């Protein structure tokens, strides 16, 4: 993990010093309409999302699938492979994608609730991993000259983008064509919508519930 941490800190520093970062306003109507199309968010939930997406956000080239299976360790450090999903995304896409997936892949509790509990342990619970993550994300926000207070806004936008991206992939897929992981999720939930198999939507709802509380 220390090698990945150093890579991310160096990469975000590189983006900053080379001026490869864009400050962009979010197309809120487009994203809200997409969420309405695929998911069943309440008016209150959509209002929180819309409020979180106010203002401008930093964008830059991101790997797009920055997880352990795309990281190879060598004597000289690490090599990142499979850059097929690379593109201009919200600047925290890689860091959020890695730290969320890392703990999810190590969890012992199965099902939707296990996924939510692993996510909660990553960001909110007072454990060593959450403390490490808060320090890492705080360091990256400092490099980017972002106020850490806005971390949740970036996390919500990250979730919204992932929800939309995954839903668009499922548009032409039937239930029987889902992979085994998605089929297991579909069998657990009380829904007839294929889009409710997307874990990002469940995690976004969990974040919104925290906001409401």
PDB file of C-alpha atoms in Angstrom:
ATOM      1  CA  UNK A   1       0.000   0.000   0.000  1.00  0.00           C
ATOM      2  CA  UNK A   2       2.927   2.340   0.733  1.00  0.00           C
ATOM      3  CA  UNK A   3       4.097   2.000  -2.893  1.00  0.00           C
ATOM      4  CA  UNK A   4       0.633   2.931  -4.164  1.00  0.00           C
ATOM      5  CA  UNK A   5       0.504   5.842  -1.744  1.00  0.00           C
ATOM      6  CA  UNK A   6       3.824   7.189  -3.032  1.00  0.00           C
ATOM      7  CA  UNK A   7       2.720   6.706  -6.639  1.00  0.00           C
ATOM      8  CA  UNK A   8      -0.500   8.646  -6.072  1.00  0.00           C
ATOM      9  CA  UNK A   9       1.221  11.467  -4.199  1.00  0.00           C
ATOM     10  CA  UNK A  10       3.817  11.762  -6.969  1.00  0.00           C
ATOM     11  CA  UNK A  11       1.186  11.618  -9.706  1.00  0.00           C
ATOM     12  CA  UNK A  12      -1.002  14.314  -8.177  1.00  0.00           C
ATOM     13  CA  UNK A  13       2.087  16.452  -7.628  1.00  0.00           C
ATOM     14  CA  UNK A  14       2.980  15.942 -11.306  1.00  0.00           C
ATOM     15  CA  UNK A  15      -0.498  17.006 -12.403  1.00  0.00           C
ATOM     16  CA  UNK A  16      -0.235  20.131 -10.261  1.00  0.00           C
ATOM     17  CA  UNK A  17       3.240  21.321 -11.260  1.00  0.00           C
ATOM     18  CA  UNK A  18       2.704  20.640 -14.975  1.00  0.00           C
ATOM     19  CA  UNK A  19      -0.602  22.497 -15.117  1.00  0.00           C
ATOM     20  CA  UNK A  20      -2.580  19.509 -16.384  1.00  0.00           C
ATOM     21  CA  UNK A  21      -5.622  20.210 -14.199  1.00  0.00           C
ATOM     22  CA  UNK A  22      -8.847  21.813 -15.387  1.00  0.00           C
ATOM     23  CA  UNK A  23     -11.384  23.623 -13.221  1.00  0.00           C
ATOM     24  CA  UNK A  24     -14.802  22.716 -14.631  1.00  0.00           C
ATOM     25  CA  UNK A  25     -18.427  23.332 -13.708  1.00  0.00           C
ATOM     26  CA  UNK A  26     -20.557  20.197 -13.485  1.00  0.00           C
ATOM     27  CA  UNK A  27     -23.484  19.749 -15.865  1.00  0.00           C
ATOM     28  CA  UNK A  28     -25.969  19.206 -13.048  1.00  0.00           C
ATOM     29  CA  UNK A  29     -29.168  18.873 -15.130  1.00  0.00           C
ATOM     30  CA  UNK A  30     -27.563  16.146 -17.246  1.00  0.00           C
ATOM     31  CA  UNK A  31     -26.363  14.135 -14.244  1.00  0.00           C
ATOM     32  CA  UNK A  32     -29.598  14.536 -12.276  1.00  0.00           C
ATOM     33  CA  UNK A  33     -31.678  13.463 -15.284  1.00  0.00           C
ATOM     34  CA  UNK A  34     -29.444  10.425 -15.778  1.00  0.00           C
ATOM     35  CA  UNK A  35     -29.903   9.413 -12.131  1.00  0.00           C
ATOM     36  CA  UNK A  36     -33.671   9.810 -12.488  1.00  0.00           C
ATOM     37  CA  UNK A  37     -33.616   7.653 -15.611  1.00  0.00           C
ATOM     38  CA  UNK A  38     -31.814   4.705 -14.031  1.00  0.00           C
ATOM     39  CA  UNK A  39     -32.462   4.890 -10.291  1.00  0.00           C
ATOM     40  CA  UNK A  40     -35.147   5.576  -7.725  1.00  0.00           C
ATOM     41  CA  UNK A  41     -33.745   8.441  -5.673  1.00  0.00           C
ATOM     42  CA  UNK A  42     -36.104  10.490  -3.543  1.00  0.00           C
ATOM     43  CA  UNK A  43     -36.620  14.209  -4.077  1.00  0.00           C
ATOM     44  CA  UNK A  44     -34.653  14.875  -0.884  1.00  0.00           C
ATOM     45  CA  UNK A  45     -31.761  12.696  -2.022  1.00  0.00           C
ATOM     46  CA  UNK A  46     -31.629  14.395  -5.427  1.00  0.00           C
ATOM     47  CA  UNK A  47     -31.691  17.795  -3.712  1.00  0.00           C
ATOM     48  CA  UNK A  48     -28.634  16.844  -1.647  1.00  0.00           C
ATOM     49  CA  UNK A  49     -26.831  15.611  -4.739  1.00  0.00           C
ATOM     50  CA  UNK A  50     -27.694  18.761  -6.679  1.00  0.00           C
ATOM     51  CA  UNK A  51     -26.450  20.945  -3.834  1.00  0.00           C
ATOM     52  CA  UNK A  52     -23.203  18.951  -3.588  1.00  0.00           C
ATOM     53  CA  UNK A  53     -22.533  19.469  -7.298  1.00  0.00           C
ATOM     54  CA  UNK A  54     -22.620  23.267  -7.033  1.00  0.00           C
ATOM     55  CA  UNK A  55     -19.479  25.124  -8.047  1.00  0.00           C
ATOM     56  CA  UNK A  56     -16.464  23.959 -10.016  1.00  0.00           C
ATOM     57  CA  UNK A  57     -14.445  20.761  -9.627  1.00  0.00           C
ATOM     58  CA  UNK A  58     -10.924  19.822 -10.627  1.00  0.00           C
ATOM     59  CA  UNK A  59     -10.555  17.412 -13.552  1.00  0.00           C
ATOM     60  CA  UNK A  60      -7.510  15.667 -15.010  1.00  0.00           C
ATOM     61  CA  UNK A  61      -6.461  12.459 -16.745  1.00  0.00           C
ATOM     62  CA  UNK A  62      -7.186   9.459 -14.537  1.00  0.00           C
ATOM     63  CA  UNK A  63      -6.460   5.766 -15.028  1.00  0.00           C
ATOM     64  CA  UNK A  64     -10.135   4.871 -14.657  1.00  0.00           C
ATOM     65  CA  UNK A  65      -9.662   1.361 -13.255  1.00  0.00           C
ATOM     66  CA  UNK A  66      -7.023   1.916 -10.610  1.00  0.00           C
ATOM     67  CA  UNK A  67      -7.288  -1.286  -8.570  1.00  0.00           C
ATOM     68  CA  UNK A  68      -4.908  -3.928  -7.238  1.00  0.00           C
ATOM     69  CA  UNK A  69      -5.296  -6.228 -10.243  1.00  0.00           C
ATOM     70  CA  UNK A  70      -3.933  -3.463 -12.493  1.00  0.00           C
ATOM     71  CA  UNK A  71      -0.856  -2.823 -10.345  1.00  0.00           C
ATOM     72  CA  UNK A  72       2.268  -4.942 -10.781  1.00  0.00           C
ATOM     73  CA  UNK A  73       5.051  -4.782  -8.223  1.00  0.00           C
ATOM     74  CA  UNK A  74       8.697  -5.011  -9.275  1.00  0.00           C
ATOM     75  CA  UNK A  75      12.075  -4.451  -7.639  1.00  0.00           C
ATOM     76  CA  UNK A  76      11.990  -0.842  -8.837  1.00  0.00           C
ATOM     77  CA  UNK A  77       8.486  -0.118  -7.562  1.00  0.00           C
ATOM     78  CA  UNK A  78       5.115  -0.584  -9.254  1.00  0.00           C
ATOM     79  CA  UNK A  79       3.891  -0.627 -12.842  1.00  0.00           C
ATOM     80  CA  UNK A  80       0.334   0.315 -13.747  1.00  0.00           C
ATOM     81  CA  UNK A  81      -1.298  -1.679 -16.544  1.00  0.00           C
ATOM     82  CA  UNK A  82      -4.580  -1.618 -18.537  1.00  0.00           C
ATOM     83  CA  UNK A  83      -5.041   2.036 -19.397  1.00  0.00           C
ATOM     84  CA  UNK A  84      -8.090   1.381 -21.601  1.00  0.00           C
ATOM     85  CA  UNK A  85     -10.418   3.402 -19.340  1.00  0.00           C
ATOM     86  CA  UNK A  86      -8.098   6.408 -19.144  1.00  0.00           C
ATOM     87  CA  UNK A  87      -9.668   9.812 -19.707  1.00  0.00           C
ATOM     88  CA  UNK A  88     -10.392  13.189 -18.182  1.00  0.00           C
ATOM     89  CA  UNK A  89     -12.369  12.544 -15.027  1.00  0.00           C
ATOM     90  CA  UNK A  90     -12.917  14.153 -11.665  1.00  0.00           C
ATOM     91  CA  UNK A  91      -9.430  14.453 -10.221  1.00  0.00           C
ATOM     92  CA  UNK A  92     -10.121  12.199  -7.230  1.00  0.00           C
ATOM     93  CA  UNK A  93     -11.431   9.320  -9.360  1.00  0.00           C
ATOM     94  CA  UNK A  94      -8.310   7.150  -9.057  1.00  0.00           C
ATOM     95  CA  UNK A  95      -7.753   7.658  -5.341  1.00  0.00           C
ATOM     96  CA  UNK A  96     -11.405   7.025  -4.430  1.00  0.00           C
ATOM     97  CA  UNK A  97     -11.698   4.041  -6.764  1.00  0.00           C
ATOM     98  CA  UNK A  98      -8.599   2.420  -5.304  1.00  0.00           C
ATOM     99  CA  UNK A  99      -9.265   2.894  -1.600  1.00  0.00           C
ATOM    100  CA  UNK A 100     -12.942   1.840  -1.851  1.00  0.00           C
ATOM    101  CA  UNK A 101     -12.223  -1.267  -3.918  1.00  0.00           C
ATOM    102  CA  UNK A 102      -9.230  -2.237  -1.789  1.00  0.00           C
ATOM    103  CA  UNK A 103     -11.281  -2.728   1.364  1.00  0.00           C
ATOM    104  CA  UNK A 104     -14.238  -4.200  -0.524  1.00  0.00           C
ATOM    105  CA  UNK A 105     -11.972  -6.897  -1.946  1.00  0.00           C
ATOM    106  CA  UNK A 106     -10.703  -7.782   1.535  1.00  0.00           C
ATOM    107  CA  UNK A 107     -14.073  -7.844   3.296  1.00  0.00           C
ATOM    108  CA  UNK A 108     -15.270 -11.053   4.953  1.00  0.00           C
ATOM    109  CA  UNK A 109     -18.941 -10.055   5.221  1.00  0.00           C
ATOM    110  CA  UNK A 110     -20.926 -10.811   2.067  1.00  0.00           C
ATOM    111  CA  UNK A 111     -23.985  -9.215   0.515  1.00  0.00           C
ATOM    112  CA  UNK A 112     -25.017  -5.592   0.072  1.00  0.00           C
ATOM    113  CA  UNK A 113     -24.747  -4.918   3.791  1.00  0.00           C
ATOM    114  CA  UNK A 114     -21.213  -6.311   3.817  1.00  0.00           C
ATOM    115  CA  UNK A 115     -20.280  -3.919   1.028  1.00  0.00           C
ATOM    116  CA  UNK A 116     -21.821  -0.963   2.840  1.00  0.00           C
ATOM    117  CA  UNK A 117     -20.124  -1.918   6.115  1.00  0.00           C
ATOM    118  CA  UNK A 118     -16.748  -2.172   4.356  1.00  0.00           C
ATOM    119  CA  UNK A 119     -17.283   1.265   2.821  1.00  0.00           C
ATOM    120  CA  UNK A 120     -18.284   2.675   6.202  1.00  0.00           C
ATOM    121  CA  UNK A 121     -15.155   1.173   7.770  1.00  0.00           C
ATOM    122  CA  UNK A 122     -13.052   2.835   5.066  1.00  0.00           C
ATOM    123  CA  UNK A 123     -14.240   6.384   5.699  1.00  0.00           C
ATOM    124  CA  UNK A 124     -16.207   6.740   8.909  1.00  0.00           C
ATOM    125  CA  UNK A 125     -15.300   4.232  11.602  1.00  0.00           C
ATOM    126  CA  UNK A 126     -12.468   4.904  14.020  1.00  0.00           C
ATOM    127  CA  UNK A 127     -10.044   2.234  12.837  1.00  0.00           C
ATOM    128  CA  UNK A 128      -6.436   2.314  11.652  1.00  0.00           C
ATOM    129  CA  UNK A 129      -7.380   1.948   7.986  1.00  0.00           C
ATOM    130  CA  UNK A 130      -9.858   4.844   8.106  1.00  0.00           C
ATOM    131  CA  UNK A 131      -7.221   6.996   9.829  1.00  0.00           C
ATOM    132  CA  UNK A 132      -4.685   6.086   7.131  1.00  0.00           C
ATOM    133  CA  UNK A 133      -7.201   6.875   4.376  1.00  0.00           C
ATOM    134  CA  UNK A 134      -8.138  10.231   5.892  1.00  0.00           C
ATOM    135  CA  UNK A 135      -4.456  11.143   6.108  1.00  0.00           C
ATOM    136  CA  UNK A 136      -3.796  10.039   2.511  1.00  0.00           C
ATOM    137  CA  UNK A 137      -6.787  11.860   1.040  1.00  0.00           C
ATOM    138  CA  UNK A 138      -5.929  14.898   3.157  1.00  0.00           C
ATOM    139  CA  UNK A 139      -2.388  14.892   1.737  1.00  0.00           C
ATOM    140  CA  UNK A 140      -3.694  14.716  -1.831  1.00  0.00           C
ATOM    141  CA  UNK A 141      -6.173  17.530  -1.206  1.00  0.00           C
ATOM    142  CA  UNK A 142      -3.297  19.597   0.182  1.00  0.00           C
ATOM    143  CA  UNK A 143      -1.231  18.952  -2.975  1.00  0.00           C
ATOM    144  CA  UNK A 144      -4.216  20.012  -5.098  1.00  0.00           C
ATOM    145  CA  UNK A 145      -4.785  23.049  -2.875  1.00  0.00           C
ATOM    146  CA  UNK A 146      -8.297  21.861  -2.124  1.00  0.00           C
ATOM    147  CA  UNK A 147     -10.109  22.435   1.147  1.00  0.00           C
ATOM    148  CA  UNK A 148     -10.570  19.039   2.821  1.00  0.00           C
ATOM    149  CA  UNK A 149     -14.009  20.289   3.822  1.00  0.00           C
ATOM    150  CA  UNK A 150     -15.022  19.634   0.194  1.00  0.00           C
ATOM    151  CA  UNK A 151     -14.008  15.971   0.310  1.00  0.00           C
ATOM    152  CA  UNK A 152     -17.608  14.801   0.604  1.00  0.00           C
ATOM    153  CA  UNK A 153     -18.622  16.886  -2.438  1.00  0.00           C
ATOM    154  CA  UNK A 154     -15.920  15.163  -4.471  1.00  0.00           C
ATOM    155  CA  UNK A 155     -16.948  11.773  -3.104  1.00  0.00           C
ATOM    156  CA  UNK A 156     -20.593  12.355  -4.057  1.00  0.00           C
ATOM    157  CA  UNK A 157     -19.624  13.459  -7.580  1.00  0.00           C
ATOM    158  CA  UNK A 158     -17.386  10.409  -7.907  1.00  0.00           C
ATOM    159  CA  UNK A 159     -20.310   8.156  -6.927  1.00  0.00           C
ATOM    160  CA  UNK A 160     -22.706   9.920  -9.291  1.00  0.00           C
ATOM    161  CA  UNK A 161     -20.306   9.520 -12.205  1.00  0.00           C
ATOM    162  CA  UNK A 162     -19.737   5.833 -11.426  1.00  0.00           C
ATOM    163  CA  UNK A 163     -23.497   5.231 -11.089  1.00  0.00           C
ATOM    164  CA  UNK A 164     -24.147   6.760 -14.502  1.00  0.00           C
ATOM    165  CA  UNK A 165     -21.189   5.038 -16.164  1.00  0.00           C
ATOM    166  CA  UNK A 166     -22.168   1.589 -14.921  1.00  0.00           C
ATOM    167  CA  UNK A 167     -25.869   2.104 -15.700  1.00  0.00           C
ATOM    168  CA  UNK A 168     -25.076   3.022 -19.299  1.00  0.00           C
ATOM    169  CA  UNK A 169     -23.153  -0.242 -19.627  1.00  0.00           C
ATOM    170  CA  UNK A 170     -26.207  -2.198 -18.435  1.00  0.00           C
ATOM    171  CA  UNK A 171     -28.737  -0.563 -20.752  1.00  0.00           C
ATOM    172  CA  UNK A 172     -28.678  -3.398 -23.284  1.00  0.00           C
ATOM    173  CA  UNK A 173     -28.110  -6.246 -20.836  1.00  0.00           C
ATOM    174  CA  UNK A 174     -30.784  -8.609 -19.513  1.00  0.00           C
ATOM    175  CA  UNK A 175     -30.806 -10.126 -16.040  1.00  0.00           C
ATOM    176  CA  UNK A 176     -29.669 -13.489 -17.360  1.00  0.00           C
ATOM    177  CA  UNK A 177     -26.605 -11.845 -18.899  1.00  0.00           C
ATOM    178  CA  UNK A 178     -25.358 -10.350 -15.629  1.00  0.00           C
ATOM    179  CA  UNK A 179     -22.063 -11.593 -14.213  1.00  0.00           C
ATOM    180  CA  UNK A 180     -22.184 -13.825 -11.141  1.00  0.00           C
ATOM    181  CA  UNK A 181     -21.482 -10.968  -8.709  1.00  0.00           C
ATOM    182  CA  UNK A 182     -24.321  -8.843 -10.102  1.00  0.00           C
ATOM    183  CA  UNK A 183     -26.672 -11.851 -10.147  1.00  0.00           C
ATOM    184  CA  UNK A 184     -25.988 -12.456  -6.452  1.00  0.00           C
ATOM    185  CA  UNK A 185     -26.760  -8.823  -5.691  1.00  0.00           C
ATOM    186  CA  UNK A 186     -29.953  -8.977  -7.773  1.00  0.00           C
ATOM    187  CA  UNK A 187     -31.136 -12.035  -5.854  1.00  0.00           C
ATOM    188  CA  UNK A 188     -30.653 -10.223  -2.526  1.00  0.00           C
ATOM    189  CA  UNK A 189     -32.490  -6.996  -3.260  1.00  0.00           C
ATOM    190  CA  UNK A 190     -36.209  -6.368  -3.408  1.00  0.00           C
ATOM    191  CA  UNK A 191     -36.172  -4.741  -6.813  1.00  0.00           C
ATOM    192  CA  UNK A 192     -36.969  -5.612 -10.397  1.00  0.00           C
ATOM    193  CA  UNK A 193     -34.547  -3.021 -11.764  1.00  0.00           C
ATOM    194  CA  UNK A 194     -31.278  -4.316 -13.148  1.00  0.00           C
ATOM    195  CA  UNK A 195     -29.661  -0.997 -12.233  1.00  0.00           C
ATOM    196  CA  UNK A 196     -30.071  -1.729  -8.530  1.00  0.00           C
ATOM    197  CA  UNK A 197     -27.296  -4.329  -8.888  1.00  0.00           C
ATOM    198  CA  UNK A 198     -24.815  -1.448  -9.221  1.00  0.00           C
ATOM    199  CA  UNK A 199     -23.027  -1.140  -5.885  1.00  0.00           C
ATOM    200  CA  UNK A 200     -22.137   2.522  -6.441  1.00  0.00           C
ATOM    201  CA  UNK A 201     -25.819   3.399  -6.161  1.00  0.00           C
ATOM    202  CA  UNK A 202     -26.101   1.642  -2.804  1.00  0.00           C
ATOM    203  CA  UNK A 203     -22.979   3.416  -1.556  1.00  0.00           C
ATOM    204  CA  UNK A 204     -24.283   6.774  -2.777  1.00  0.00           C
ATOM    205  CA  UNK A 205     -27.556   6.193  -0.939  1.00  0.00           C
ATOM    206  CA  UNK A 206     -25.558   5.372   2.191  1.00  0.00           C
ATOM    207  CA  UNK A 207     -23.654   8.662   1.892  1.00  0.00           C
ATOM    208  CA  UNK A 208     -26.888  10.584   1.387  1.00  0.00           C
ATOM    209  CA  UNK A 209     -28.406   8.912   4.433  1.00  0.00           C
ATOM    210  CA  UNK A 210     -25.426  10.101   6.478  1.00  0.00           C
ATOM    211  CA  UNK A 211     -25.951  13.604   5.115  1.00  0.00           C
ATOM    212  CA  UNK A 212     -29.613  13.560   6.134  1.00  0.00           C
ATOM    213  CA  UNK A 213     -28.776  12.338   9.629  1.00  0.00           C
TER     214      UNK A 213
END
